[in-house]
Tab-separated table of C-alpha atoms in Angstrom:
chain	number	residue	atom	x	y	z
E	296	UNK	CA	110.532	121.433	113.880
E	297	UNK	CA	112.975	120.206	116.453
E	298	UNK	CA	113.650	122.427	119.456
E	299	UNK	CA	117.125	123.791	120.000
E	300	UNK	CA	117.694	121.299	122.780
E	301	UNK	CA	116.514	118.413	120.655
E	302	UNK	CA	118.721	119.543	117.812
E	303	UNK	CA	121.712	119.691	120.088
E	304	UNK	CA	120.954	116.224	121.343
E	305	UNK	CA	120.399	114.975	117.824
E	306	UNK	CA	123.875	115.916	116.680
E	307	UNK	CA	125.340	114.862	120.022
E	308	UNK	CA	125.029	111.138	119.753
E	309	UNK	CA	125.821	109.502	123.023
E	310	UNK	CA	125.902	112.725	125.019
E	311	UNK	CA	122.286	113.800	125.291
E	312	UNK	CA	120.590	110.777	123.856
E	313	UNK	CA	120.270	111.951	120.261
E	314	UNK	CA	122.594	111.010	117.443
E	315	UNK	CA	124.459	112.352	114.488
E	316	UNK	CA	125.913	110.237	111.750
E	317	UNK	CA	126.867	109.276	108.287
E	318	UNK	CA	124.609	108.333	105.500
E	319	UNK	CA	124.149	104.778	104.496
E	320	UNK	CA	123.531	102.941	101.312
E	321	UNK	CA	120.550	101.113	100.073
E	322	UNK	CA	120.169	97.444	99.496
E	323	UNK	CA	122.612	95.489	97.433
E	324	UNK	CA	120.038	93.797	95.261
E	325	UNK	CA	118.459	94.296	91.869
E	326	UNK	CA	117.127	97.452	90.327
E	327	UNK	CA	113.545	96.469	89.624
E	328	UNK	CA	111.326	98.310	87.166
E	329	UNK	CA	110.310	101.876	88.034
E	330	UNK	CA	107.362	101.638	85.676
E	331	UNK	CA	105.938	98.589	87.421
E	332	UNK	CA	104.998	99.051	91.086
E	333	UNK	CA	104.598	95.300	91.398
E	334	UNK	CA	108.246	94.606	90.674
E	335	UNK	CA	110.397	96.053	93.446
E	336	UNK	CA	114.145	95.644	93.456
E	337	UNK	CA	115.712	93.127	95.782
E	338	UNK	CA	116.125	94.995	99.062
E	339	UNK	CA	119.459	93.318	99.559
E	340	UNK	CA	120.862	90.904	102.068
E	341	UNK	CA	123.417	90.863	104.825
E	342	UNK	CA	125.448	87.869	103.759
E	343	UNK	CA	128.593	89.987	103.929
E	344	UNK	CA	128.259	89.977	107.729
E	345	UNK	CA	128.314	92.858	110.148
E	346	UNK	CA	131.809	93.825	109.053
E	347	UNK	CA	130.382	94.883	105.681
E	348	UNK	CA	126.850	95.934	106.607
E	349	UNK	CA	126.041	99.262	108.257
E	350	UNK	CA	122.281	98.804	108.630
E	351	UNK	CA	120.197	95.658	108.414
E	352	UNK	CA	116.402	95.618	108.762
E	353	UNK	CA	114.219	92.513	108.583
E	354	UNK	CA	110.408	92.626	108.370
E	355	UNK	CA	110.359	95.918	110.277
E	356	UNK	CA	106.909	97.213	111.194
E	357	UNK	CA	105.852	100.433	112.877
E	358	UNK	CA	102.252	101.555	113.138
E	359	UNK	CA	100.692	104.769	114.402
E	360	UNK	CA	97.066	103.983	115.111
E	361	UNK	CA	95.811	102.145	112.043
E	362	UNK	CA	98.428	103.631	109.749
E	363	UNK	CA	101.621	101.710	108.978
E	364	UNK	CA	104.694	103.936	108.812
E	365	UNK	CA	106.849	100.868	108.093
E	366	UNK	CA	105.281	97.718	106.695
E	367	UNK	CA	107.485	94.607	106.658
E	368	UNK	CA	110.483	96.726	105.659
E	369	UNK	CA	113.501	94.639	104.722
E	370	UNK	CA	116.755	96.203	103.542
E	371	UNK	CA	120.506	95.925	103.953
E	372	UNK	CA	122.868	98.884	103.660
E	373	UNK	CA	126.551	98.177	103.026
E	374	UNK	CA	129.211	100.220	104.752
E	375	UNK	CA	131.046	103.074	103.131
E	376	UNK	CA	128.346	104.163	100.687
E	377	UNK	CA	126.363	107.372	100.327
E	378	UNK	CA	122.754	106.301	100.059
E	379	UNK	CA	119.632	108.195	99.164
E	380	UNK	CA	116.608	107.082	101.180
E	381	UNK	CA	113.963	108.378	98.805
E	382	UNK	CA	110.204	108.539	98.529
E	383	UNK	CA	107.189	110.798	98.976
E	384	UNK	CA	106.009	112.183	102.303
E	385	UNK	CA	104.636	109.395	104.460
E	386	UNK	CA	106.745	106.656	102.885
E	387	UNK	CA	108.544	105.891	106.163
E	388	UNK	CA	111.918	107.641	105.773
E	389	UNK	CA	111.922	109.659	109.005
E	390	UNK	CA	110.425	106.779	110.986
E	391	UNK	CA	113.208	104.511	109.759
E	392	UNK	CA	115.853	107.043	110.809
E	393	UNK	CA	114.320	107.465	114.261
E	394	UNK	CA	114.319	103.702	114.749
E	395	UNK	CA	117.981	103.480	113.695
E	396	UNK	CA	119.002	105.930	116.433
E	397	UNK	CA	116.682	104.486	119.083
E	398	UNK	CA	114.283	107.432	119.296
E	399	UNK	CA	111.411	105.178	118.185
E	400	UNK	CA	110.920	101.447	118.672
E	401	UNK	CA	109.604	99.169	115.956
E	402	UNK	CA	106.486	97.152	116.747
E	403	UNK	CA	107.991	94.024	115.217
E	404	UNK	CA	110.906	92.854	113.113
E	405	UNK	CA	114.629	93.158	113.716
E	406	UNK	CA	117.171	95.912	113.104
E	407	UNK	CA	120.919	96.177	113.631
E	408	UNK	CA	123.034	99.303	113.218
E	409	UNK	CA	126.797	98.838	112.936
E	410	UNK	CA	126.266	95.311	114.210
E	411	UNK	CA	124.274	96.267	117.308
E	412	UNK	CA	120.698	96.889	118.315
E	413	UNK	CA	119.817	100.614	118.277
E	414	UNK	CA	120.496	102.364	121.571
E	415	UNK	CA	122.469	105.044	123.336
E	416	UNK	CA	125.723	103.074	123.357
E	417	UNK	CA	125.738	102.676	119.602
E	418	UNK	CA	124.691	106.277	119.089
E	419	UNK	CA	128.208	107.419	119.946
E	420	UNK	CA	129.096	106.114	116.487
E	421	UNK	CA	126.277	107.928	114.701
E	422	UNK	CA	125.800	111.543	113.651
E	423	UNK	CA	122.106	112.281	113.088
E	424	UNK	CA	120.528	115.449	111.739
E	425	UNK	CA	116.736	115.342	112.123
E	426	UNK	CA	114.340	117.149	109.824
E	427	UNK	CA	114.033	120.905	110.577
E	428	UNK	CA	116.602	120.773	113.387
E	429	UNK	CA	117.561	124.063	115.090
E	430	UNK	CA	120.507	125.165	117.210
E	431	UNK	CA	120.814	127.186	120.435
E	432	UNK	CA	119.917	130.764	119.536
E	433	UNK	CA	122.439	132.425	121.891
E	434	UNK	CA	125.452	130.538	120.499
E	435	UNK	CA	127.964	131.913	118.028
E	436	UNK	CA	129.439	129.529	115.476
E	437	UNK	CA	132.603	129.139	117.551
E	438	UNK	CA	130.583	128.522	120.723
E	439	UNK	CA	128.666	125.822	118.884
E	440	UNK	CA	131.958	124.247	117.818
E	441	UNK	CA	133.268	124.384	121.403
E	442	UNK	CA	130.080	122.686	122.611
E	443	UNK	CA	130.492	120.009	119.952
E	444	UNK	CA	134.192	119.526	120.706
E	445	UNK	CA	133.385	118.860	124.355
E	446	UNK	CA	130.345	116.635	123.869
E	447	UNK	CA	130.303	115.001	120.435
E	448	UNK	CA	132.313	111.871	119.778
E	449	UNK	CA	134.763	112.315	116.926
E	450	UNK	CA	134.127	116.032	116.365
E	451	UNK	CA	137.047	117.582	114.470
E	452	UNK	CA	137.210	121.326	115.040
E	453	UNK	CA	139.768	121.914	112.317
E	454	UNK	CA	137.502	120.262	109.767
E	455	UNK	CA	134.529	122.256	111.110
E	456	UNK	CA	136.422	125.540	110.711
E	457	UNK	CA	137.409	124.623	107.159
E	458	UNK	CA	133.828	123.752	106.270
E	459	UNK	CA	132.497	126.943	107.856
E	460	UNK	CA	134.881	128.982	105.729
E	461	UNK	CA	133.895	127.063	102.603
E	462	UNK	CA	130.182	127.475	103.373
E	463	UNK	CA	130.677	131.171	104.217
E	464	UNK	CA	129.676	131.013	107.867
E	465	UNK	CA	131.540	133.577	109.999
E	466	UNK	CA	132.957	132.180	113.284
E	467	UNK	CA	131.551	135.179	115.195
E	468	UNK	CA	128.054	134.960	113.722
E	469	UNK	CA	125.304	134.354	116.278
E	470	UNK	CA	122.620	131.792	115.519
E	471	UNK	CA	119.840	134.253	116.375
E	472	UNK	CA	121.003	136.455	113.493
E	473	UNK	CA	121.288	133.681	110.920
E	474	UNK	CA	119.023	133.058	107.967
E	475	UNK	CA	117.393	129.627	107.747
E	476	UNK	CA	119.975	128.603	105.146
E	477	UNK	CA	122.911	129.732	107.291
E	478	UNK	CA	121.621	127.845	110.312
E	479	UNK	CA	121.113	124.764	108.157
E	480	UNK	CA	124.754	124.973	107.089
E	481	UNK	CA	125.848	125.173	110.735
E	482	UNK	CA	123.725	122.161	111.682
E	483	UNK	CA	125.173	120.173	108.825
E	484	UNK	CA	128.749	121.061	109.784
E	485	UNK	CA	128.140	119.937	113.377
E	486	UNK	CA	127.197	116.514	112.051
E	487	UNK	CA	129.590	115.855	109.204
E	488	UNK	CA	132.689	117.290	110.913
E	489	UNK	CA	132.593	114.194	113.098
E	490	UNK	CA	134.701	111.099	112.448
E	491	UNK	CA	132.026	108.476	112.998
E	492	UNK	CA	131.100	105.471	110.850
E	493	UNK	CA	127.458	106.436	110.254
E	494	UNK	CA	125.902	109.795	109.337
E	495	UNK	CA	122.140	110.212	108.935
E	496	UNK	CA	120.753	113.387	107.338
E	497	UNK	CA	116.964	113.749	107.268
E	498	UNK	CA	115.912	116.382	104.707
E	499	UNK	CA	119.008	118.551	105.226
E	500	UNK	CA	117.992	120.890	102.378
E	501	UNK	CA	114.326	121.424	103.306
E	502	UNK	CA	113.181	125.039	103.407
E	503	UNK	CA	116.550	126.347	102.255
E	504	UNK	CA	117.045	128.759	99.359
E	505	UNK	CA	118.653	127.531	96.150
E	506	UNK	CA	121.986	129.288	96.726
E	507	UNK	CA	122.333	127.800	100.204
E	508	UNK	CA	121.438	124.349	98.910
E	509	UNK	CA	124.079	124.580	96.216
E	510	UNK	CA	126.705	125.719	98.715
E	511	UNK	CA	125.810	122.924	101.142
E	512	UNK	CA	125.925	120.267	98.424
E	513	UNK	CA	129.279	121.575	97.164
E	514	UNK	CA	130.578	121.341	100.726
E	515	UNK	CA	129.254	117.817	101.115
E	516	UNK	CA	130.819	116.649	97.864
E	517	UNK	CA	134.149	118.209	98.835
E	518	UNK	CA	134.102	116.734	102.346
E	519	UNK	CA	132.601	113.322	101.656
E	520	UNK	CA	135.305	112.472	99.123
E	521	UNK	CA	137.680	112.308	102.112
E	522	UNK	CA	135.338	110.381	104.414
E	523	UNK	CA	135.240	106.667	105.102
E	524	UNK	CA	131.715	106.592	106.437
E	525	UNK	CA	128.254	105.411	105.526
E	526	UNK	CA	125.940	108.331	104.822
E	527	UNK	CA	122.151	108.121	104.662
E	528	UNK	CA	120.362	111.094	103.121
E	529	UNK	CA	116.648	111.635	102.643
E	530	UNK	CA	115.727	114.525	100.384
E	531	UNK	CA	113.101	115.802	97.976
E	532	UNK	CA	115.748	118.007	96.317
E	533	UNK	CA	116.951	115.092	94.222
E	534	UNK	CA	117.941	117.109	91.159
E	535	UNK	CA	120.645	118.909	93.148
E	536	UNK	CA	121.530	116.104	95.558
E	537	UNK	CA	121.857	113.311	92.995
E	538	UNK	CA	125.641	113.775	92.467
E	539	UNK	CA	126.131	112.881	96.149
E	540	UNK	CA	124.558	109.437	95.875
E	541	UNK	CA	126.124	106.151	94.857
E	542	UNK	CA	123.191	104.026	96.024
E	543	UNK	CA	119.443	104.616	96.227
E	544	UNK	CA	116.516	103.050	98.084
E	545	UNK	CA	113.009	104.123	97.134
E	546	UNK	CA	110.392	103.605	99.850
E	547	UNK	CA	106.643	103.527	99.355
E	548	UNK	CA	104.088	103.066	102.143
E	549	UNK	CA	106.727	101.692	104.474
E	550	UNK	CA	108.417	99.119	102.257
E	551	UNK	CA	111.137	99.055	99.596
E	552	UNK	CA	109.802	99.802	96.141
E	553	UNK	CA	113.153	99.825	94.355
E	554	UNK	CA	116.840	99.764	95.342
E	555	UNK	CA	120.236	99.451	93.782
E	556	UNK	CA	123.563	100.936	92.812
E	557	UNK	CA	122.975	104.480	91.547
E	558	UNK	CA	125.022	104.071	88.360
E	559	UNK	CA	123.232	100.841	87.492
E	560	UNK	CA	119.843	102.440	88.121
E	561	UNK	CA	120.807	105.369	85.900
E	562	UNK	CA	122.043	103.033	83.164
E	563	UNK	CA	118.767	101.123	83.123
E	564	UNK	CA	116.218	103.832	83.828
E	565	UNK	CA	117.735	107.323	83.566
E	566	UNK	CA	118.423	109.792	86.363
E	567	UNK	CA	117.432	109.048	89.944
E	568	UNK	CA	115.046	111.994	89.717
E	569	UNK	CA	113.328	110.578	86.618
E	570	UNK	CA	112.989	107.213	88.373
E	571	UNK	CA	111.365	109.015	91.323
E	572	UNK	CA	108.826	110.636	89.015
E	573	UNK	CA	108.056	107.338	87.269
E	574	UNK	CA	107.596	105.414	90.507
E	575	UNK	CA	105.275	107.834	92.262
E	576	UNK	CA	103.291	109.457	89.464
């Protein structure tokens, strides 16, 4: 997992080099056929211009040794949507997120985030929660919020306090005494209590007990209804997270297998979870 320092930097876009952010949406194109791997949905286009597109990737490639993490990935994510970036392990989700916040460079292709190339300047507008992120063990919740208030662009302490109360995290609780689920709630609050245009959450529910997942998702639904941000979420807990999503992009071996509006996908093929099972069985 991420070290405490890396986690702090990850939520602190623009302060320590990492980012935090809002989720994004998938492509704007067709829905494809989940039963036919040879018929992917249209990954979308960026004809709306940067004013309407949060993330735009064209023929993006990233290889580790002989293995492609991203293989000619093309997608366009419109602003203001909550998008599931879905797929099995190794499909390229985390690599894509790291490229979007400038932690990894693509080998080829082009990418723009909020109209700019990925980098530390743009990261001030992104809240990013990496997979298995951890916080500073000696901090209390209120100390973590003070740290965030001083260093994270757009951090709203009032919103953070409200979310902590809703998610049942005591302000005096120390991170070293938290369960994994409690710490995950704190990490999530540090990201989504920020007023930034892009939030990226990489497996925010991984390794967390069912009750904590339900509480986190309830908090997200409550909070995100008031947000005007693009939120990108990768998760394997699709059954519980599905109500959050209004757009979905399914990745497979580094390229888009299927994408579209969540309601349209459900109308044609059933739940997003059932589509996932059909695509990757």
